mmCIF file of C-alpha atoms in Angstrom:
data_model
loop_
_atom_site.group_PDB
_atom_site.id
_atom_site.type_symbol
_atom_site.label_atom_id
_atom_site.label_comp_id
_atom_site.label_asym_id
_atom_site.label_seq_id
_atom_site.Cartn_x
_atom_site.Cartn_y
_atom_site.Cartn_z
ATOM 1 C CA MET A 1 -2.606 8.205 -39.025
ATOM 2 C CA GLY A 2 -6.138 9.275 -39.785
ATOM 3 C CA GLU A 3 -7.479 8.293 -36.399
ATOM 4 C CA ASP A 4 -9.131 11.591 -35.665
ATOM 5 C CA PHE A 5 -11.941 11.605 -38.173
ATOM 6 C CA PRO A 6 -14.602 9.098 -37.373
ATOM 7 C CA PRO A 7 -15.835 7.133 -40.343
ATOM 8 C CA SER A 8 -19.570 7.249 -40.847
ATOM 9 C CA ASP A 9 -20.135 3.663 -39.707
ATOM 10 C CA GLU A 10 -18.287 4.405 -36.489
ATOM 11 C CA ALA A 11 -20.400 7.521 -36.004
ATOM 12 C CA ASP A 12 -23.476 5.363 -36.416
ATOM 13 C CA LEU A 13 -22.182 2.807 -33.933
ATOM 14 C CA LEU A 14 -21.397 5.588 -31.492
ATOM 15 C CA ALA A 15 -24.850 7.107 -31.818
ATOM 16 C CA ARG A 16 -26.451 3.728 -31.174
ATOM 17 C CA ALA A 17 -24.129 2.972 -28.273
ATOM 18 C CA ARG A 18 -25.002 6.327 -26.710
ATOM 19 C CA GLN A 19 -28.624 5.253 -26.740
ATOM 20 C CA GLY A 20 -27.647 2.173 -24.779
ATOM 21 C CA ASP A 21 -27.282 -0.271 -27.662
ATOM 22 C CA LEU A 22 -24.834 -2.832 -26.319
ATOM 23 C CA SER A 23 -24.416 -4.614 -29.624
ATOM 24 C CA ALA A 24 -23.186 -1.350 -31.193
ATOM 25 C CA PHE A 25 -20.709 -0.892 -28.360
ATOM 26 C CA ASP A 26 -19.645 -4.509 -28.818
ATOM 27 C CA GLU A 27 -18.785 -3.694 -32.434
ATOM 28 C CA LEU A 28 -16.833 -0.625 -31.351
ATOM 29 C CA ILE A 29 -14.808 -2.779 -28.981
ATOM 30 C CA THR A 30 -14.122 -5.264 -31.760
ATOM 31 C CA LEU A 31 -12.957 -2.450 -34.044
ATOM 32 C CA HIS A 32 -10.432 -1.050 -31.609
ATOM 33 C CA ARG A 33 -9.579 -3.689 -29.005
ATOM 34 C CA GLU A 34 -6.365 -4.785 -30.663
ATOM 35 C CA LYS A 35 -4.875 -1.291 -30.956
ATOM 36 C CA ILE A 36 -5.829 -0.444 -27.413
ATOM 37 C CA TYR A 37 -4.454 -3.723 -26.090
ATOM 38 C CA MET A 38 -1.160 -3.338 -27.949
ATOM 39 C CA GLN A 39 -0.677 0.237 -26.769
ATOM 40 C CA ILE A 40 -1.275 -0.788 -23.175
ATOM 41 C CA CYS A 41 1.004 -3.799 -23.635
ATOM 42 C CA TYR A 42 3.870 -1.570 -24.731
ATOM 43 C CA MET A 43 3.298 0.625 -21.713
ATOM 44 C CA VAL A 44 2.823 -1.919 -18.945
ATOM 45 C CA ARG A 45 4.924 -4.768 -20.426
ATOM 46 C CA ASN A 46 2.690 -7.457 -19.009
ATOM 47 C CA SER A 47 0.023 -9.221 -21.038
ATOM 48 C CA GLU A 48 -2.271 -10.006 -18.090
ATOM 49 C CA ASP A 49 -2.260 -6.409 -16.899
ATOM 50 C CA ALA A 50 -2.746 -5.263 -20.483
ATOM 51 C CA LEU A 51 -5.812 -7.473 -20.824
ATOM 52 C CA ASP A 52 -7.282 -6.137 -17.584
ATOM 53 C CA LEU A 53 -6.570 -2.529 -18.523
ATOM 54 C CA THR A 54 -8.064 -3.003 -21.994
ATOM 55 C CA GLN A 55 -11.299 -4.167 -20.400
ATOM 56 C CA GLU A 56 -11.118 -1.314 -17.912
ATOM 57 C CA THR A 57 -10.591 1.162 -20.757
ATOM 58 C CA PHE A 58 -13.719 0.068 -22.617
ATOM 59 C CA LEU A 59 -15.728 -0.065 -19.419
ATOM 60 C CA ARG A 60 -14.697 3.493 -18.537
ATOM 61 C CA ALA A 61 -15.511 4.528 -22.110
ATOM 62 C CA TRP A 62 -19.014 3.063 -21.804
ATOM 63 C CA ARG A 63 -19.611 4.806 -18.499
ATOM 64 C CA SER A 64 -18.434 8.151 -19.925
ATOM 65 C CA LEU A 65 -20.058 7.815 -23.319
ATOM 66 C CA ALA A 66 -22.550 10.572 -22.541
ATOM 67 C CA ARG A 67 -19.660 13.004 -21.999
ATOM 68 C CA PHE A 68 -17.854 12.066 -25.228
ATOM 69 C CA ASP A 69 -18.232 15.123 -27.454
ATOM 70 C CA GLY A 70 -17.190 13.447 -30.716
ATOM 71 C CA LYS A 71 -14.547 16.074 -31.569
ATOM 72 C CA VAL A 72 -12.029 13.270 -31.944
ATOM 73 C CA SER A 73 -12.551 9.701 -33.023
ATOM 74 C CA PHE A 74 -13.643 7.058 -30.562
ATOM 75 C CA LEU A 75 -10.227 5.419 -30.919
ATOM 76 C CA THR A 76 -8.380 8.610 -29.994
ATOM 77 C CA TRP A 77 -10.624 9.050 -27.002
ATOM 78 C CA ALA A 78 -10.230 5.430 -25.947
ATOM 79 C CA ARG A 79 -6.462 5.710 -26.390
ATOM 80 C CA ARG A 80 -6.474 8.624 -23.978
ATOM 81 C CA ILE A 81 -8.360 6.573 -21.420
ATOM 82 C CA ALA A 82 -5.934 3.706 -22.003
ATOM 83 C CA THR A 83 -2.921 5.994 -21.617
ATOM 84 C CA ASN A 84 -4.237 7.363 -18.335
ATOM 85 C CA ALA A 85 -5.026 3.874 -17.062
ATOM 86 C CA SER A 86 -1.522 2.682 -18.020
ATOM 87 C CA ILE A 87 0.116 5.678 -16.355
ATOM 88 C CA ASP A 88 -1.910 5.003 -13.210
ATOM 89 C CA LEU A 89 -0.777 1.374 -13.161
ATOM 90 C CA CYS A 90 2.872 2.326 -13.730
ATOM 91 C CA ARG A 91 2.663 4.793 -10.839
ATOM 92 C CA LEU A 92 1.161 2.100 -8.657
ATOM 93 C CA ARG A 93 3.972 -0.256 -9.582
ATOM 94 C CA LYS A 94 6.564 2.343 -8.699
ATOM 95 C CA ARG A 95 5.046 2.423 -5.249
ATOM 96 C CA ARG A 96 4.629 -1.363 -5.104
ATOM 97 C CA PRO A 97 7.282 -2.937 -7.321
ATOM 98 C CA GLN A 98 6.307 -6.310 -8.723
ATOM 99 C CA ALA A 99 8.438 -9.136 -9.944
ATOM 100 C CA GLU A 100 6.905 -10.017 -13.273
ATOM 101 C CA LEU A 101 7.211 -7.301 -15.885
ATOM 102 C CA GLU A 102 8.107 -9.238 -18.961
ATOM 103 C CA ILE A 103 6.006 -10.517 -21.791
ATOM 104 C CA GLY A 104 7.129 -14.052 -22.402
ATOM 105 C CA PRO A 105 8.953 -14.706 -25.667
ATOM 106 C CA MET A 106 6.450 -17.446 -26.524
ATOM 107 C CA ARG A 107 3.721 -14.816 -26.829
ATOM 108 C CA ILE A 108 5.298 -13.078 -29.799
ATOM 109 C CA ASP A 109 2.893 -13.238 -32.680
ATOM 110 C CA ALA A 110 3.967 -15.478 -35.549
ATOM 111 C CA ALA A 111 3.213 -12.715 -38.052
ATOM 112 C CA SER A 112 4.961 -10.007 -36.092
ATOM 113 C CA ARG A 113 7.615 -7.988 -37.888
ATOM 114 C CA THR A 114 10.038 -8.975 -35.184
ATOM 115 C CA THR A 115 9.646 -12.686 -35.800
ATOM 116 C CA PRO A 116 13.044 -14.023 -36.819
ATOM 117 C CA THR A 117 13.131 -15.098 -40.458
ATOM 118 C CA GLU A 118 15.916 -17.545 -39.819
ATOM 119 C CA PRO A 119 16.241 -20.129 -37.064
ATOM 120 C CA GLU A 120 18.110 -18.691 -34.157
ATOM 121 C CA VAL A 121 21.134 -20.308 -32.608
ATOM 122 C CA PRO A 122 20.818 -20.721 -28.807
ATOM 123 C CA GLY A 123 23.367 -17.970 -28.146
ATOM 124 C CA ALA A 124 21.506 -15.473 -30.288
ATOM 125 C CA ARG A 125 18.240 -16.328 -28.513
ATOM 126 C CA LEU A 126 19.849 -15.558 -25.199
ATOM 127 C CA ASP A 127 21.078 -12.280 -26.620
ATOM 128 C CA ARG A 128 17.577 -11.290 -27.688
ATOM 129 C CA ALA A 129 16.249 -12.124 -24.237
ATOM 130 C CA GLU A 130 19.025 -10.056 -22.699
ATOM 131 C CA ILE A 131 18.262 -7.133 -24.984
ATOM 132 C CA ARG A 132 14.587 -7.320 -24.059
ATOM 133 C CA ARG A 133 15.503 -7.390 -20.410
ATOM 134 C CA ARG A 134 17.754 -4.354 -20.829
ATOM 135 C CA ILE A 135 15.080 -2.446 -22.750
ATOM 136 C CA ASP A 136 12.458 -3.272 -20.146
ATOM 137 C CA ALA A 137 14.811 -2.166 -17.403
ATOM 138 C CA ALA A 138 15.540 1.085 -19.258
ATOM 139 C CA LEU A 139 11.832 1.748 -19.770
ATOM 140 C CA GLU A 140 11.226 1.097 -16.091
ATOM 141 C CA THR A 141 13.515 3.987 -15.241
ATOM 142 C CA LEU A 142 11.299 6.406 -17.183
ATOM 143 C CA SER A 143 8.435 8.134 -15.464
ATOM 144 C CA PRO A 144 5.024 6.842 -16.598
ATOM 145 C CA GLU A 145 4.414 10.080 -18.515
ATOM 146 C CA HIS A 146 7.742 9.822 -20.326
ATOM 147 C CA ARG A 147 7.148 6.176 -21.101
ATOM 148 C CA ALA A 148 3.748 7.020 -22.544
ATOM 149 C CA VAL A 149 5.157 9.526 -25.038
ATOM 150 C CA ILE A 150 7.969 7.168 -26.043
ATOM 151 C CA VAL A 151 5.507 4.356 -26.728
ATOM 152 C CA LEU A 152 3.053 6.564 -28.578
ATOM 153 C CA ARG A 153 5.728 8.221 -30.695
ATOM 154 C CA GLU A 154 8.331 5.552 -31.293
ATOM 155 C CA ILE A 155 6.247 2.399 -31.287
ATOM 156 C CA GLU A 156 2.752 3.525 -32.223
ATOM 157 C CA GLU A 157 4.212 6.190 -34.522
ATOM 158 C CA LEU A 158 1.651 8.838 -33.693
ATOM 159 C CA SER A 159 2.224 12.499 -34.530
ATOM 160 C CA TYR A 160 3.066 15.032 -31.828
ATOM 161 C CA GLU A 161 -0.403 16.501 -32.196
ATOM 162 C CA GLU A 162 -2.077 13.138 -31.725
ATOM 163 C CA ILE A 163 0.097 12.391 -28.709
ATOM 164 C CA SER A 164 -0.773 15.730 -27.146
ATOM 165 C CA ARG A 165 -4.440 14.853 -27.522
ATOM 166 C CA HIS A 166 -3.953 11.362 -26.086
ATOM 167 C CA VAL A 167 -1.929 12.471 -23.131
ATOM 168 C CA GLY A 168 -3.869 15.685 -22.599
ATOM 169 C CA CYS A 169 -0.981 18.131 -22.635
ATOM 170 C CA SER A 170 0.498 20.690 -25.041
ATOM 171 C CA MET A 171 2.689 19.753 -27.979
ATOM 172 C CA GLY A 172 5.550 21.593 -26.292
ATOM 173 C CA THR A 173 5.222 19.348 -23.269
ATOM 174 C CA VAL A 174 5.104 16.283 -25.492
ATOM 175 C CA MET A 175 8.315 17.332 -27.260
ATOM 176 C CA SER A 176 10.026 18.124 -23.990
ATOM 177 C CA ARG A 177 9.058 14.755 -22.511
ATOM 178 C CA LEU A 178 10.199 13.005 -25.661
ATOM 179 C CA PHE A 179 13.542 14.766 -25.550
ATOM 180 C CA HIS A 180 14.228 13.758 -21.970
ATOM 181 C CA ALA A 181 12.910 10.224 -22.419
ATOM 182 C CA ARG A 182 15.021 9.657 -25.536
ATOM 183 C CA LYS A 183 18.087 11.044 -23.836
ATOM 184 C CA LYS A 184 17.642 8.741 -20.874
ATOM 185 C CA LEU A 185 16.975 5.663 -23.004
ATOM 186 C CA GLN A 186 19.863 6.427 -25.296
ATOM 187 C CA THR A 187 22.245 6.740 -22.372
ATOM 188 C CA GLN A 188 21.199 3.344 -21.078
ATOM 189 C CA LEU A 189 21.025 1.515 -24.390
ATOM 190 C CA THR A 190 23.946 2.967 -26.339
ATOM 191 C CA ASP A 191 26.178 -0.021 -25.694
ATOM 192 C CA LEU A 192 23.476 -2.317 -27.092
ATOM 193 C CA HIS A 193 23.268 -0.745 -30.505
ATOM 194 C CA GLU A 194 26.996 -0.399 -30.645
ATOM 195 C CA GLU A 195 27.222 -4.177 -30.213
ATOM 196 C CA PHE A 196 24.511 -5.086 -32.699
ATOM 197 C CA MET B 1 17.594 18.959 -28.964
ATOM 198 C CA LYS B 2 18.170 15.621 -30.595
ATOM 199 C CA ASN B 3 15.523 14.931 -33.165
ATOM 200 C CA SER B 4 14.248 11.722 -34.616
ATOM 201 C CA ASP B 5 16.792 11.942 -37.455
ATOM 202 C CA ASP B 6 19.695 11.768 -35.062
ATOM 203 C CA PRO B 7 21.600 8.656 -36.191
ATOM 204 C CA GLN B 8 22.249 7.554 -32.627
ATOM 205 C CA TRP B 9 18.617 7.895 -31.695
ATOM 206 C CA SER B 10 17.646 6.119 -34.930
ATOM 207 C CA ALA B 11 19.675 3.150 -33.780
ATOM 208 C CA THR B 12 18.033 3.184 -30.347
ATOM 209 C CA ARG B 13 14.623 3.503 -31.931
ATOM 210 C CA ARG B 14 15.351 0.566 -34.229
ATOM 211 C CA LEU B 15 16.358 -1.430 -31.188
ATOM 212 C CA LEU B 16 13.134 -0.499 -29.403
ATOM 213 C CA ARG B 17 10.954 -1.393 -32.365
ATOM 214 C CA GLU B 18 12.695 -4.702 -32.887
ATOM 215 C CA HIS B 19 12.527 -5.826 -29.311
ATOM 216 C CA LEU B 20 9.490 -4.138 -27.893
ATOM 217 C CA SER B 21 7.078 -6.254 -29.817
ATOM 218 C CA ALA B 22 3.806 -7.349 -28.296
ATOM 219 C CA SER B 23 1.410 -9.854 -29.686
ATOM 220 C CA PRO B 24 -2.288 -9.163 -30.140
ATOM 221 C CA PRO B 25 -4.543 -10.657 -27.487
ATOM 222 C CA GLU B 26 -4.789 -14.427 -27.788
ATOM 223 C CA HIS B 27 -8.542 -14.466 -27.238
ATOM 224 C CA PRO B 28 -9.782 -11.037 -28.289
ATOM 225 C CA ASP B 29 -13.440 -11.965 -27.887
ATOM 226 C CA PHE B 30 -12.727 -12.463 -24.213
ATOM 227 C CA ILE B 31 -12.302 -8.685 -23.941
ATOM 228 C CA ASN B 32 -15.762 -8.106 -25.437
ATOM 229 C CA SER B 33 -17.426 -10.694 -23.249
ATOM 230 C CA GLN B 34 -15.816 -9.385 -20.069
ATOM 231 C CA VAL B 35 -16.651 -5.752 -20.842
ATOM 232 C CA LEU B 36 -20.247 -6.545 -21.797
ATOM 233 C CA ALA B 37 -20.684 -8.699 -18.696
ATOM 234 C CA ALA B 38 -19.399 -5.845 -16.516
ATOM 235 C CA ILE B 39 -21.744 -3.392 -18.243
ATOM 236 C CA ARG B 40 -24.693 -5.732 -17.716
ATOM 237 C CA ARG B 41 -23.752 -6.075 -14.052
ATOM 238 C CA ASP B 42 -23.662 -2.258 -13.835
ATOM 239 C CA GLU B 43 -27.006 -1.902 -15.548
ATOM 240 C CA GLY B 44 -28.552 -4.703 -13.480
ATOM 241 C CA GLY B 45 -27.282 -3.110 -10.310
ATOM 242 C CA ARG B 46 -28.735 0.216 -11.373
ATOM 243 C CA ARG B 47 -32.131 -1.370 -12.044
ATOM 244 C CA GLU B 48 -32.125 -3.124 -8.696
ATOM 245 C CA ALA B 49 -30.747 -0.105 -6.937
ATOM 246 C CA PRO B 50 -34.106 1.673 -6.451
ATOM 247 C CA ALA B 51 -34.655 -0.413 -3.317
ATOM 248 C CA TRP B 52 -31.949 1.767 -1.800
ATOM 249 C CA SER B 53 -32.396 4.825 -3.955
ATOM 250 C CA LEU B 54 -32.975 8.263 -2.471
ATOM 251 C CA GLY B 55 -36.608 8.327 -3.558
ATOM 252 C CA ARG B 56 -37.339 5.113 -1.751
ATOM 253 C CA LEU B 57 -35.453 6.150 1.327
ATOM 254 C CA VAL B 58 -37.372 9.417 1.829
ATOM 255 C CA TRP B 59 -40.582 7.952 3.339
ATOM 256 C CA PRO B 60 -38.867 5.403 5.601
ATOM 257 C CA GLY B 61 -36.574 8.245 6.643
ATOM 258 C CA PHE B 62 -39.496 10.472 7.590
ATOM 259 C CA ALA B 63 -41.198 7.598 9.396
ATOM 260 C CA MET B 64 -38.063 6.869 11.402
ATOM 261 C CA LEU B 65 -37.690 10.547 12.330
ATOM 262 C CA ALA B 66 -41.312 10.747 13.450
ATOM 263 C CA ALA B 67 -40.942 7.579 15.518
ATOM 264 C CA ALA B 68 -37.777 8.923 17.119
ATOM 265 C CA LEU B 69 -39.558 12.182 17.971
ATOM 266 C CA MET B 70 -42.494 10.331 19.524
ATOM 267 C CA LEU B 71 -40.203 8.114 21.566
ATOM 268 C CA SER B 72 -38.233 11.094 22.808
ATOM 269 C CA LEU B 73 -41.481 12.837 23.880
ATOM 270 C CA VAL B 74 -42.725 9.756 25.685
ATOM 271 C CA LEU B 75 -39.570 8.385 27.213
ATOM 272 C CA LEU B 76 -37.276 11.306 27.978
ATOM 273 C CA PRO B 77 -37.739 12.734 31.514
ATOM 274 C CA ARG B 78 -39.390 16.103 31.462
ATOM 275 C CA ASP B 79 -40.156 18.759 34.064
ATOM 276 C CA PHE B 80 -43.924 18.797 34.518
ATOM 277 C CA SER B 81 -43.931 21.465 37.190
ATOM 278 C CA GLY B 82 -44.602 24.100 34.617
ATOM 279 C CA ARG B 83 -41.985 26.219 36.275
ATOM 280 C CA GLY B 84 -40.270 28.596 33.952
ATOM 281 C CA GLY B 85 -36.822 30.014 34.300
ATOM 282 C CA ASP B 86 -38.136 33.233 35.801
ATOM 283 C CA GLU B 87 -40.316 31.554 38.430
ATOM 284 C CA PHE B 88 -39.617 30.665 42.066
ATOM 285 C CA VAL B 89 -37.394 27.791 42.917
ATOM 286 C CA SER B 90 -39.247 27.009 46.153
ATOM 287 C CA GLN B 91 -42.766 27.205 47.373
ATOM 288 C CA VAL B 92 -44.286 27.288 50.847
ATOM 289 C CA ILE B 93 -47.415 25.220 50.882
ATOM 290 C CA ALA B 94 -48.512 25.881 54.494
ATOM 291 C CA THR B 95 -47.203 27.351 57.702
ATOM 292 C CA ARG B 96 -47.951 26.211 61.222
ATOM 293 C CA VAL B 97 -46.504 26.909 64.730
ATOM 294 C CA ALA B 98 -47.106 24.919 67.912
ATOM 295 C CA ASP B 99 -46.613 27.931 70.240
ATOM 296 C CA PRO B 100 -49.720 30.176 70.260
ATOM 297 C CA ALA B 101 -47.484 33.139 71.134
ATOM 298 C CA MET B 102 -45.845 32.831 67.762
ATOM 299 C CA SER B 103 -47.093 33.363 64.271
ATOM 300 C CA VAL B 104 -45.639 32.505 60.893
ATOM 301 C CA THR B 105 -46.517 34.165 57.629
ATOM 302 C CA SER B 106 -45.125 33.473 54.245
ATOM 303 C CA PHE B 107 -45.253 35.767 51.309
ATOM 304 C CA ARG B 108 -43.676 35.834 47.918
ATOM 305 C CA VAL B 109 -41.406 38.594 46.701
ATOM 306 C CA PRO B 110 -41.560 38.419 42.916
ATOM 307 C CA ASP B 111 -38.857 41.016 42.329
ATOM 308 C CA ASP B 112 -36.328 38.999 44.312
ATOM 309 C CA ARG B 113 -37.721 35.635 43.142
ATOM 310 C CA GLY B 114 -37.979 34.424 46.718
ATOM 311 C CA VAL B 115 -40.341 33.456 49.470
ATOM 312 C CA VAL B 116 -40.094 35.252 52.816
ATOM 313 C CA LEU B 117 -41.022 33.369 55.934
ATOM 314 C CA TRP B 118 -42.037 35.965 58.515
ATOM 315 C CA ILE B 119 -41.875 34.629 62.076
ATOM 316 C CA GLU B 120 -43.234 36.686 64.980
ATOM 317 C CA GLY B 121 -43.054 35.923 68.724
ATOM 318 C CA ALA B 122 -39.733 34.033 68.707
ATOM 319 C CA ASP B 123 -36.938 35.470 70.780
ATOM 320 C CA TYR B 124 -34.444 33.856 68.495
ATOM 321 C CA ILE B 125 -33.951 30.941 66.163
ATOM 322 C CA PRO B 126 -30.760 28.957 66.677
ATOM 323 C CA ALA B 127 -28.424 29.016 63.710
ATOM 324 C CA ASN B 128 -28.575 25.222 63.349
ATOM 325 C CA HIS B 129 -32.356 25.111 63.477
ATOM 326 C CA ARG B 130 -33.912 23.892 60.299
ATOM 327 C CA VAL B 131 -37.024 25.616 59.209
ATOM 328 C CA ARG B 132 -39.209 23.013 57.587
#
């Protein structure tokens, strides 16, 4: 996806941010905030938590900017921070389950590819809500690490190599996690795609 | 291992992509403002921190230690007798007897770390008699 080679303007922004230039870091946030937010959203399935974690991700990035070696792009690095933060939150939730895990249907972007092109009948709307609930429930059964690779591969469409860099493990581990996560999801969701 | 071309997995993936949508943040600039505000708080805290920084704490630390040492020298009870561990534990200042037929002499025995009270002229001293 071409995320790993920083464009020259980003390199310039990074250099300035490293010297403490807040306006440069502000621009870096603007460049990447949406991707980071969306990735976290897919992982934690709660827009408020996603907003908090996005801020936390950029704050951690700022604090660690001196240690950023520039071998990967800022986005890749920030994604890694975001992935770790999301995994941490998911682990916390497993210890302290919380009630609200769903992103409300009203928050779906009007331009999203999932926006229905035709008006939905009430029954169909209920079905979509039920499917979302089932998918969320299935994702909840995955370990945070497995959920991370599923989101990065199947939703964000990153390559195995990129995922291994984001998650900080070998490609073999990524493939193994993907295999198990897919198997588990498929088992739980088979009846859904048989129906639709 | 099932790969991404597996038709069954393709159907599950399609399901995930269709229903796992998330919208971009409603107020994206809020993220910037919050992050920058947190950074400024960090930086501000760091600038104000020197009041409690190590460098500033060194001299008050030394001063407190010195004061504590002085107080301990002044206030803590000490043995002013100048007696060391290898010295006598008792001392005879003077000897005196009322009976002129008797005499008392005291002398120190450094090897045994003791004082000998030599009494002459007494037939006996009762066991319960206290020599003062």
